CSV table of C-alpha atoms and ligand atoms in Angstrom, one decimal:
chain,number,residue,atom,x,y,z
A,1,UNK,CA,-28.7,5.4,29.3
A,2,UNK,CA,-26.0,8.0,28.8
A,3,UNK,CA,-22.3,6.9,29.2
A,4,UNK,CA,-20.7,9.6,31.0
A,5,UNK,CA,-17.3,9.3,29.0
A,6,UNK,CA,-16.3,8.2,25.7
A,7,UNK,CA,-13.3,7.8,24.7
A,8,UNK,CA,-12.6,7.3,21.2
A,9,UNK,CA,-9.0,5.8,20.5
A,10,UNK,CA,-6.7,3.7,22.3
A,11,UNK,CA,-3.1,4.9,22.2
A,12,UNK,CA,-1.5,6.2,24.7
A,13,UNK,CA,-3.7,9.5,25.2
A,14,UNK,CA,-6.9,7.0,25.3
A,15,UNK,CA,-5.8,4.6,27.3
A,16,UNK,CA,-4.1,7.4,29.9
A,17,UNK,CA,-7.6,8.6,29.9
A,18,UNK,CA,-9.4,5.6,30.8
A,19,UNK,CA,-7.0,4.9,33.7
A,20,UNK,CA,-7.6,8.5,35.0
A,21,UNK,CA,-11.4,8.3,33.9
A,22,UNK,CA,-12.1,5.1,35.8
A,23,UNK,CA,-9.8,6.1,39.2
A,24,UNK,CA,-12.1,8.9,39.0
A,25,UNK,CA,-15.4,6.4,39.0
A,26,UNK,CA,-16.6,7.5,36.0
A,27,UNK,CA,-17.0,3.9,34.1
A,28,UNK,CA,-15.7,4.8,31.1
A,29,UNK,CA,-15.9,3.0,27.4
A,30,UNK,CA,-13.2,3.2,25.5
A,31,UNK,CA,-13.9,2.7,21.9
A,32,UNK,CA,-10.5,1.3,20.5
A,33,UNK,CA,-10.8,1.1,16.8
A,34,UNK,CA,-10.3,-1.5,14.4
A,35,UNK,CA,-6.8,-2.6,15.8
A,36,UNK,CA,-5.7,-1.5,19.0
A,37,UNK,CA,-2.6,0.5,20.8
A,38,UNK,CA,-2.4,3.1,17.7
A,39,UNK,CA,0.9,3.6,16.6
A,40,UNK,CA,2.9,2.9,19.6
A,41,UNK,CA,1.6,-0.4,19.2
A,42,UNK,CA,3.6,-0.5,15.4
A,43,UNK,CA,6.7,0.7,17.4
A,44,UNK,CA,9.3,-2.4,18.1
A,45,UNK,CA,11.3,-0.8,20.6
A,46,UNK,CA,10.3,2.1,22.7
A,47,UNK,CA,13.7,3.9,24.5
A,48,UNK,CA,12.4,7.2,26.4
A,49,UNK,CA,8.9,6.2,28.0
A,50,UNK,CA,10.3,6.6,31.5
A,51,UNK,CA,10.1,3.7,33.8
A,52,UNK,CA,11.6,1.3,31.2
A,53,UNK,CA,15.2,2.0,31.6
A,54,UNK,CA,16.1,-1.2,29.2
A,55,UNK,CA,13.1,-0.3,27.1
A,56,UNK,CA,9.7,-2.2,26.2
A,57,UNK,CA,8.1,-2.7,23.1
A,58,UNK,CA,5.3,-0.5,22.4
A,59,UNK,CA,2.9,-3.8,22.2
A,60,UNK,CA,3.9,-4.2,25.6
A,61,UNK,CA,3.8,-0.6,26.7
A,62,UNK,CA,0.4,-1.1,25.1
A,63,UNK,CA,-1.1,-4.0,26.8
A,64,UNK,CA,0.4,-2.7,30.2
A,65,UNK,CA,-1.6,0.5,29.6
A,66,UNK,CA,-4.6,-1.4,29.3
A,67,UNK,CA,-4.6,-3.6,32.0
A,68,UNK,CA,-3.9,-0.7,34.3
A,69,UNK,CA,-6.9,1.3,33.3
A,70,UNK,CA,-9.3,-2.4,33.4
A,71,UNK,CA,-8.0,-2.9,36.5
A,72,UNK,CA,-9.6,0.4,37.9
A,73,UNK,CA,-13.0,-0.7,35.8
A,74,UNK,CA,-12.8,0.9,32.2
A,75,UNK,CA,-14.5,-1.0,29.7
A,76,UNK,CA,-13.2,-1.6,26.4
A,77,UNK,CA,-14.9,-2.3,22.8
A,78,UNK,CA,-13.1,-2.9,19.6
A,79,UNK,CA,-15.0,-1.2,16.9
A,80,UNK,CA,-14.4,2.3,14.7
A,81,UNK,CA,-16.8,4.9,15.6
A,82,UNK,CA,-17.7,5.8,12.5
A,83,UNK,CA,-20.7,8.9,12.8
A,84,UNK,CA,-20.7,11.4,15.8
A,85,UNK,CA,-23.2,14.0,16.7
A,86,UNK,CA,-21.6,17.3,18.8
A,87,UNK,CA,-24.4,19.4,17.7
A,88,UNK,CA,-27.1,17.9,21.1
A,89,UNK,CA,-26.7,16.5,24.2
A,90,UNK,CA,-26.0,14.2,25.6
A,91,UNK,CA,-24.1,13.0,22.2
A,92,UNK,CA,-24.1,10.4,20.1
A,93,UNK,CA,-22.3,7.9,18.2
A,94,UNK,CA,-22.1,5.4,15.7
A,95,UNK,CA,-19.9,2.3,15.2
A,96,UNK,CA,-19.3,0.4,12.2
A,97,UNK,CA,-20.7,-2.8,13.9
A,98,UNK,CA,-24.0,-1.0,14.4
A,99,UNK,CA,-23.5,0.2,18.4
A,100,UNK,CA,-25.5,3.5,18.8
A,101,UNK,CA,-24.1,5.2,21.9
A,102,UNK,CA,-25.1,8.4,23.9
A,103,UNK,CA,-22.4,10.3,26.2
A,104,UNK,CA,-22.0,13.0,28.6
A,105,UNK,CA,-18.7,13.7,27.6
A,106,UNK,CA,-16.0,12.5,24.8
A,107,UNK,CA,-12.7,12.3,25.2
A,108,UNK,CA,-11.0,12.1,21.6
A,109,UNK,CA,-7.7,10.3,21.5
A,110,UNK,CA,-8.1,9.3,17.6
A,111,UNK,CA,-4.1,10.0,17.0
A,112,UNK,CA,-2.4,9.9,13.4
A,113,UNK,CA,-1.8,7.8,11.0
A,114,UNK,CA,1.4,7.0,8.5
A,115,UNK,CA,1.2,9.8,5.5
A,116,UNK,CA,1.6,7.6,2.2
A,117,UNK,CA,3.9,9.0,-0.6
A,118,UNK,CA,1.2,8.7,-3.4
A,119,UNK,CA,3.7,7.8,-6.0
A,120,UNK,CA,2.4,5.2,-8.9
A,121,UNK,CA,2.7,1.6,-7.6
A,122,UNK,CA,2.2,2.6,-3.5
A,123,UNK,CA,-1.4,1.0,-3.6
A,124,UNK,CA,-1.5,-1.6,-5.8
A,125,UNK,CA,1.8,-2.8,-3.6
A,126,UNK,CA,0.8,-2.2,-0.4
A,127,UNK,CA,1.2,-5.3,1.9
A,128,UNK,CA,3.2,-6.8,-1.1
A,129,UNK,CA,6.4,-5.5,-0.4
A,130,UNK,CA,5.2,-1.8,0.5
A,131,UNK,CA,4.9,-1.3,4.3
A,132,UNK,CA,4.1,1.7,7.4
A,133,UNK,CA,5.4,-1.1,9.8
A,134,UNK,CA,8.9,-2.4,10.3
A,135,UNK,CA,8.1,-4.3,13.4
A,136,UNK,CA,4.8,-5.8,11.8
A,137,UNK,CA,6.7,-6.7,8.2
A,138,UNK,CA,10.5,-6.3,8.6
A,139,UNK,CA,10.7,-10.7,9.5
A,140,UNK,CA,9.1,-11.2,5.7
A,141,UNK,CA,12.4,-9.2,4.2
A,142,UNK,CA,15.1,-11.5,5.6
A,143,UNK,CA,17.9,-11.9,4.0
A,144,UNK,CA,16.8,-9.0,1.5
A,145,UNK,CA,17.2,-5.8,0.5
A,146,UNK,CA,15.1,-2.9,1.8
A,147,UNK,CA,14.4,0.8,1.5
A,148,UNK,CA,12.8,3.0,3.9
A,149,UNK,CA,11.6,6.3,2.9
A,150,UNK,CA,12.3,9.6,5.3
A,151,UNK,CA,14.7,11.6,7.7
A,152,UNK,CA,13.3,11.7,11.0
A,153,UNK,CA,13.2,9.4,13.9
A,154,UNK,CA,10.8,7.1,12.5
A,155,UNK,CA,12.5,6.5,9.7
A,156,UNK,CA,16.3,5.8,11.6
A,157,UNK,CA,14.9,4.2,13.9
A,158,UNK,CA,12.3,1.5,11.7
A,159,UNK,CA,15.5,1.1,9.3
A,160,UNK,CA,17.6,0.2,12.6
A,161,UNK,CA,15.2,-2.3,13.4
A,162,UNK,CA,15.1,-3.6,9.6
A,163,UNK,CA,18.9,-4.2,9.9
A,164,UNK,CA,18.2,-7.3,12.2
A,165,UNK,CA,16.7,-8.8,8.8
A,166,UNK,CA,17.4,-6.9,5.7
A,167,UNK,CA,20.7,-7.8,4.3
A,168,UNK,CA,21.1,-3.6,3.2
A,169,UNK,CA,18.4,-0.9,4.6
A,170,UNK,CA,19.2,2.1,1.9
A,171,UNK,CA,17.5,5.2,3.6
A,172,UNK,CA,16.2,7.6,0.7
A,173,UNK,CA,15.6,11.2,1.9
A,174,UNK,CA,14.8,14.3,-0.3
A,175,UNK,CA,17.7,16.5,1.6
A,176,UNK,CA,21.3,15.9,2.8
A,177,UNK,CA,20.0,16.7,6.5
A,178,UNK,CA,18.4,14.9,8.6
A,179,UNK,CA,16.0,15.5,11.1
A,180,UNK,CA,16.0,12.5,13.5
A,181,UNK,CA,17.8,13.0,16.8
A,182,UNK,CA,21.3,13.0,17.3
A,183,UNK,CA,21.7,9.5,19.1
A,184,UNK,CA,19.6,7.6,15.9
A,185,UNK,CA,21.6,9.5,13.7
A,186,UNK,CA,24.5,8.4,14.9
A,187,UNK,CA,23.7,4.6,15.5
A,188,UNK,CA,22.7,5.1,12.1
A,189,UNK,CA,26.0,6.0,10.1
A,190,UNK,CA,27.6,3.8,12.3
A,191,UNK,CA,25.5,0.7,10.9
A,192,UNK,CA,27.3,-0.8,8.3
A,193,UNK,CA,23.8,-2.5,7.0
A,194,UNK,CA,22.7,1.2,6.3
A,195,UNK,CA,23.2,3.4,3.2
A,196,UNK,CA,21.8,6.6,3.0
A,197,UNK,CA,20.7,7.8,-0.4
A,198,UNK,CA,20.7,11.7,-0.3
A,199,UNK,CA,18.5,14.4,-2.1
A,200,UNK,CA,16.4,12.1,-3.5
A,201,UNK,CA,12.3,11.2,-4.2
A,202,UNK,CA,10.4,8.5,-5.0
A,203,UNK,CA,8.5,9.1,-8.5
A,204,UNK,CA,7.6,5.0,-8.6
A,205,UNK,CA,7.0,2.0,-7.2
A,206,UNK,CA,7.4,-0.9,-9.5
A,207,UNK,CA,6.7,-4.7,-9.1
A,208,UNK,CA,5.5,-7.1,-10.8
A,209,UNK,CA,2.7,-8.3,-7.9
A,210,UNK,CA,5.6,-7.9,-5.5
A,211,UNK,CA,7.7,-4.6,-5.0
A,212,UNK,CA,11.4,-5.3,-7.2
A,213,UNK,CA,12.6,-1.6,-7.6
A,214,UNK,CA,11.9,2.2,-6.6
A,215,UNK,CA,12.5,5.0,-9.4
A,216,UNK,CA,14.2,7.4,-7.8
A,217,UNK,CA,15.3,11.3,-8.4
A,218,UNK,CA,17.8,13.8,-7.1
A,219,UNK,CA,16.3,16.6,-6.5
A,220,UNK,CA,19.3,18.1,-7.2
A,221,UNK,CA,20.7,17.5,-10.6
A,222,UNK,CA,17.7,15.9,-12.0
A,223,UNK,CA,19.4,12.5,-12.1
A,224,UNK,CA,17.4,9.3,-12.5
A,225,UNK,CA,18.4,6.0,-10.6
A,226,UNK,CA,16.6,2.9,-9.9
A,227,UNK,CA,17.4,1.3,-6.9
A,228,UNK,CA,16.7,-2.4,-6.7
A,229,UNK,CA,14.7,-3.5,-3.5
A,230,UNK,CA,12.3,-6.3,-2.4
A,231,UNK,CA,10.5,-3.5,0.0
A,232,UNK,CA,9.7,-0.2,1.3
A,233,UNK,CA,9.3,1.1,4.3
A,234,UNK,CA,7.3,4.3,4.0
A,235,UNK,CA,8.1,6.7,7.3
A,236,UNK,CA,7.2,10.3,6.2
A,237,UNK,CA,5.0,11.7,8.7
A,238,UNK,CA,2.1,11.0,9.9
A,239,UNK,CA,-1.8,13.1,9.8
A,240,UNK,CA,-4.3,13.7,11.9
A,241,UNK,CA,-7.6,11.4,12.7
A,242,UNK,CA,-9.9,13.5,12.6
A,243,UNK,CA,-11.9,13.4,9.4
A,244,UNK,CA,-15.2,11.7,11.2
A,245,UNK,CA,-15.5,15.7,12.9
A,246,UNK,CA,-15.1,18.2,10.0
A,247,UNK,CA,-17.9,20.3,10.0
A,248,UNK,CA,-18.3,19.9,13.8
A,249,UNK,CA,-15.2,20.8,15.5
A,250,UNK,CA,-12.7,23.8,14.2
A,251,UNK,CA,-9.4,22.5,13.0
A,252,UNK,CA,-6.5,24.1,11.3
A,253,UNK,CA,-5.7,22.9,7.4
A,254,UNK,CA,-3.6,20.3,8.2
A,255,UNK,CA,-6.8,18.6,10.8
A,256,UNK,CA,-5.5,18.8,13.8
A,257,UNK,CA,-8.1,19.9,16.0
A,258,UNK,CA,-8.2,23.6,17.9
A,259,UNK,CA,-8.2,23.4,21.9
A,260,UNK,CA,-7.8,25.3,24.4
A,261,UNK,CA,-5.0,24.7,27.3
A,262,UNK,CA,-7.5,22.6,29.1
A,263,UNK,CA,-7.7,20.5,25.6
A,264,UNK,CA,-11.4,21.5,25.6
A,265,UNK,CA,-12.9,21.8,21.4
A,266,UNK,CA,-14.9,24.5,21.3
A,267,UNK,CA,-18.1,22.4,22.3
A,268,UNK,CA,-18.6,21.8,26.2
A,269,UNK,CA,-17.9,17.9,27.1
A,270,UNK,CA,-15.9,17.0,24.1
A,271,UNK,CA,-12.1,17.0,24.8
A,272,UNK,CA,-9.6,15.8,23.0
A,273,UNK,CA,-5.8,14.5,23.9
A,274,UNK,CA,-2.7,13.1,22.0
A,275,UNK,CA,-2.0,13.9,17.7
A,276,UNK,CA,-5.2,14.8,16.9
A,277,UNK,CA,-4.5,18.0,18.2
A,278,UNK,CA,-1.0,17.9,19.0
A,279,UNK,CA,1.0,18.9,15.9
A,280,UNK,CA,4.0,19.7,17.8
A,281,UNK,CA,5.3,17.5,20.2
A,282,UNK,CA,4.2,14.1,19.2
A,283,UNK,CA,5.8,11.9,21.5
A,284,UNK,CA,3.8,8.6,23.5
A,285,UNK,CA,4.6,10.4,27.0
A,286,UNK,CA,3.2,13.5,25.9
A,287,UNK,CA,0.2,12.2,24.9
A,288,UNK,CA,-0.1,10.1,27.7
A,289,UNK,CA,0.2,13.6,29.4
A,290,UNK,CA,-2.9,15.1,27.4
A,291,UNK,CA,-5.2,11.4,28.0
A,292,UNK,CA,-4.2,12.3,31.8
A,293,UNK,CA,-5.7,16.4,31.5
A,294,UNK,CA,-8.3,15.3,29.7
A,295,UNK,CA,-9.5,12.5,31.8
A,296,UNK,CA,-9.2,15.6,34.5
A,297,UNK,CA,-11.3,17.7,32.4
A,298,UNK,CA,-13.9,15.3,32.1
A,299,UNK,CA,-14.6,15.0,35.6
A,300,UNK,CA,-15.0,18.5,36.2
A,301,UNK,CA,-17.4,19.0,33.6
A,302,UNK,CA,-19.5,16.4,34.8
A,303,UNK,CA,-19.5,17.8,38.0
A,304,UNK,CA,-20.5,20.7,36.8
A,305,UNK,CA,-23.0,19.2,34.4
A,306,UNK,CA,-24.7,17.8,37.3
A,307,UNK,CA,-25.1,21.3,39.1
A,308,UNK,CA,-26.2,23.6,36.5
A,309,UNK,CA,-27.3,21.6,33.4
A,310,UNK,CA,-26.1,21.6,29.4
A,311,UNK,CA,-27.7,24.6,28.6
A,312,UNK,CA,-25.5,26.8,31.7
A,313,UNK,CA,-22.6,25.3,30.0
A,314,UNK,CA,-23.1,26.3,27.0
A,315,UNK,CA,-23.8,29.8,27.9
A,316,UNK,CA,-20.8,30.0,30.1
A,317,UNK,CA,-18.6,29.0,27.1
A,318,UNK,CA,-19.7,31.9,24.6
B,1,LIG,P1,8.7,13.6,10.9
B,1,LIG,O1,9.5,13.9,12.1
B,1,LIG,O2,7.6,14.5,10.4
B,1,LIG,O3,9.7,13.2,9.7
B,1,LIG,C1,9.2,13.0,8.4
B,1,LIG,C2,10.3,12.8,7.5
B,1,LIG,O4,9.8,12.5,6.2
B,1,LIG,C3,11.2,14.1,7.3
B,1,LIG,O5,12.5,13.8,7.2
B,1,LIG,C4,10.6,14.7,6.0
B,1,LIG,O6,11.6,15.3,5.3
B,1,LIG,C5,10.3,13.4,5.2
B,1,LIG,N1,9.1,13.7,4.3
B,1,LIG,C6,8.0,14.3,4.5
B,1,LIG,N2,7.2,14.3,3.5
B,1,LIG,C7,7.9,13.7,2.5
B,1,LIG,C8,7.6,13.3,1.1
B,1,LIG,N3,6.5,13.7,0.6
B,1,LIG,N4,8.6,12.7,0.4
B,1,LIG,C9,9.7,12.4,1.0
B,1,LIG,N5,10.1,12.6,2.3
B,1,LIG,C10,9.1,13.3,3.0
B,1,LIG,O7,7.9,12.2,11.1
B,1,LIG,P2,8.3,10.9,12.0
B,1,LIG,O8,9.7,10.5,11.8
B,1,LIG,O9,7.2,9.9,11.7
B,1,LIG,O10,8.1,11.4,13.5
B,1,LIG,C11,6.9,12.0,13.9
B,1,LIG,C12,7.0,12.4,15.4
B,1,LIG,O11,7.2,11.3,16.2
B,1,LIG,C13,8.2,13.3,15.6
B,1,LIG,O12,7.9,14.3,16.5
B,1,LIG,C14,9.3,12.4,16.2
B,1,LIG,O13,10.2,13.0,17.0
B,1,LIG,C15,8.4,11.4,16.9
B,1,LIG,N6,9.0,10.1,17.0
B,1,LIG,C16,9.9,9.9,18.1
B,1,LIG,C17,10.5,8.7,18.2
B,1,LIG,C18,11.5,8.5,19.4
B,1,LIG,O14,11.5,9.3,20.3
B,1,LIG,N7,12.3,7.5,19.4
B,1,LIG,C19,10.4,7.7,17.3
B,1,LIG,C20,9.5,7.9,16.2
B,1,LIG,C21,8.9,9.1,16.1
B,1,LIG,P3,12.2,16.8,5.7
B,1,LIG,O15,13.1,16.5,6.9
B,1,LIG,O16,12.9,17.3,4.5
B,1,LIG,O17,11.0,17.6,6.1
């Protein structure tokens, strides 16, 4: 039996989805991934979702989300869809535990993930000392000192967090400018934990099975410097999800998938919401906003499904 929606991710765009999908009695299944909440879920403290005017961390925000959207009857597996086919309907998936799934309609919420620096030594240290998590990691560097690599609000706002533990968070960023809003800059010059290390790169990693110091480079004199550090926090940006689609949905060079204003791909019943196609605003309320239009989406195609068949749909999309 066909699902009528499937919703693949489970940050904030999927799981605004699955509450809208299920008020609308569709049933849906969400298909979380491997670890669920995306990264809102990685956030420790989440300021400017409204409705939580002394904030809420994004696990929190996160389980809230879900119980909401069960509440109203969505169903929930944890597994990675790992194989989809756009190209007949109704579609189909694959999981990496084996589940073979057919669907109306997908919704796909796959997000972002943390862009690595690819600098000799990231690897072979990751999870020993080299981290895309502060609030996951930043309790194993107490009393120590950190760096954590960036200039926008991810970065000031992880090495804030990391000041609760690390005994000096030295923020390294290639220019003298930084990009994070004005209130994180600001809370972050005033922290007296924090030193920010300007103009410079990364070229290495080094450790010897744990992380001990970072090479780094000024981009502008050419200087060399190592900077002695039990860990580092990687916070550079992040890139799209959407790998599992090339080849069936059109997406610009960086991968974030093309849709229209009605977040429709350019094949009928599959939609997608939040950073996978959203390479501008990136915020959790926005893509909350884009699980909500989605979710909206969906139930008019099926509507329309109903009445006039695939094949009408298609046609009328040309
Ligand atoms: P971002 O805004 O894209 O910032 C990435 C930072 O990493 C920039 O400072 C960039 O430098 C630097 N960078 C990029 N590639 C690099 C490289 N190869 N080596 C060294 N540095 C590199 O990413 P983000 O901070 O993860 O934020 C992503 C989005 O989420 C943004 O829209 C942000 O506003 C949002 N966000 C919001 C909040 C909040 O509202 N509290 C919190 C977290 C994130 P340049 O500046 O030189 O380009």
């Amino acid at each position: 039996m066909s699902e009528n929606v499937i919703i693949i991710g489970s940050g904030p765009a999927g799981l605004t989805a699955a509450l809208y999908a299920a008020r609308a009695n569709l049933n849906p299944l969400l298909v979380s991934g491997n670890e669920f909440g995306g990264q809102i879920a990685l956030t420790n403290e989440v300021e400017n979702y409204p409705g939580f005017p002394d904030g809420i961390t994004g696990p929190e925000l996160t389980e809230l989300m879900k119980q909401q959207a069960e509440k109203f009857g969505a169903r929930f597996e944890t597994d990675h869809v790992s194989k989809v086919n756009f190209q007949a309907h109704p579609f189909t998936l694959e999981t990496e535990n084996g589940a073979h799934y057919e669907a109306k309609s997908v919704i796909i919420a796959t997000g972002a993930s943390p862009r690595r620096l690819g600098v000799p030594g990231e690897m072979e240290l990751t999870g020993r000392g080299v981290s895309y998590c502060a609030t996951c990691d930043g309790f194993f560097f107490r009393g120590k000192e950190v760096a954590v690599i960036g200039g926008g609000d991810s970065a000031l706002q992880e090495g804030l967090f990391l000041t609760r533990f690390a005994t000096q968070v030295h923020i390294v960023h290639r220019r003298d400018e930084l990009r994070a809003q004005p209130i994180l800059q600001e809370r972050a010059r005033e922290n007296s934990k924090i030193n920010f290390v300007w103009n410079s790169v990364v070229e290495d990693i080094r450790g010897n099975g744990t992380v001990n110091a970072l090479d780094l480079k000024n981009v502008r004199t050419g200087n060399k410097s190592e900077l002695p550090v039990s860990g580092v926090f990687v916070y550079i940006g992040h890139y799209p999800n959407t790998d599992l689609f090339k080849g069936q949905l059109d997406m610009n060079e960086e991968g974030y998938l093309s849709v229209d204003e009605r977040l429709h791909t350019k094949i009928p019943g599959v939609f997608a919401a939040g950073e996978a196609h959203d390479h501008i605003f990136k915020q959790a309320i926005v893509s909350a906003g884009f699980g909500c239009m989605a979710a909206m989406e969906v139930e008019k195609f099926l509507a329309d499904l109903e009445h006039q068949g695939y094949a009408a749909l298609q046609n009328g999309s040309r």
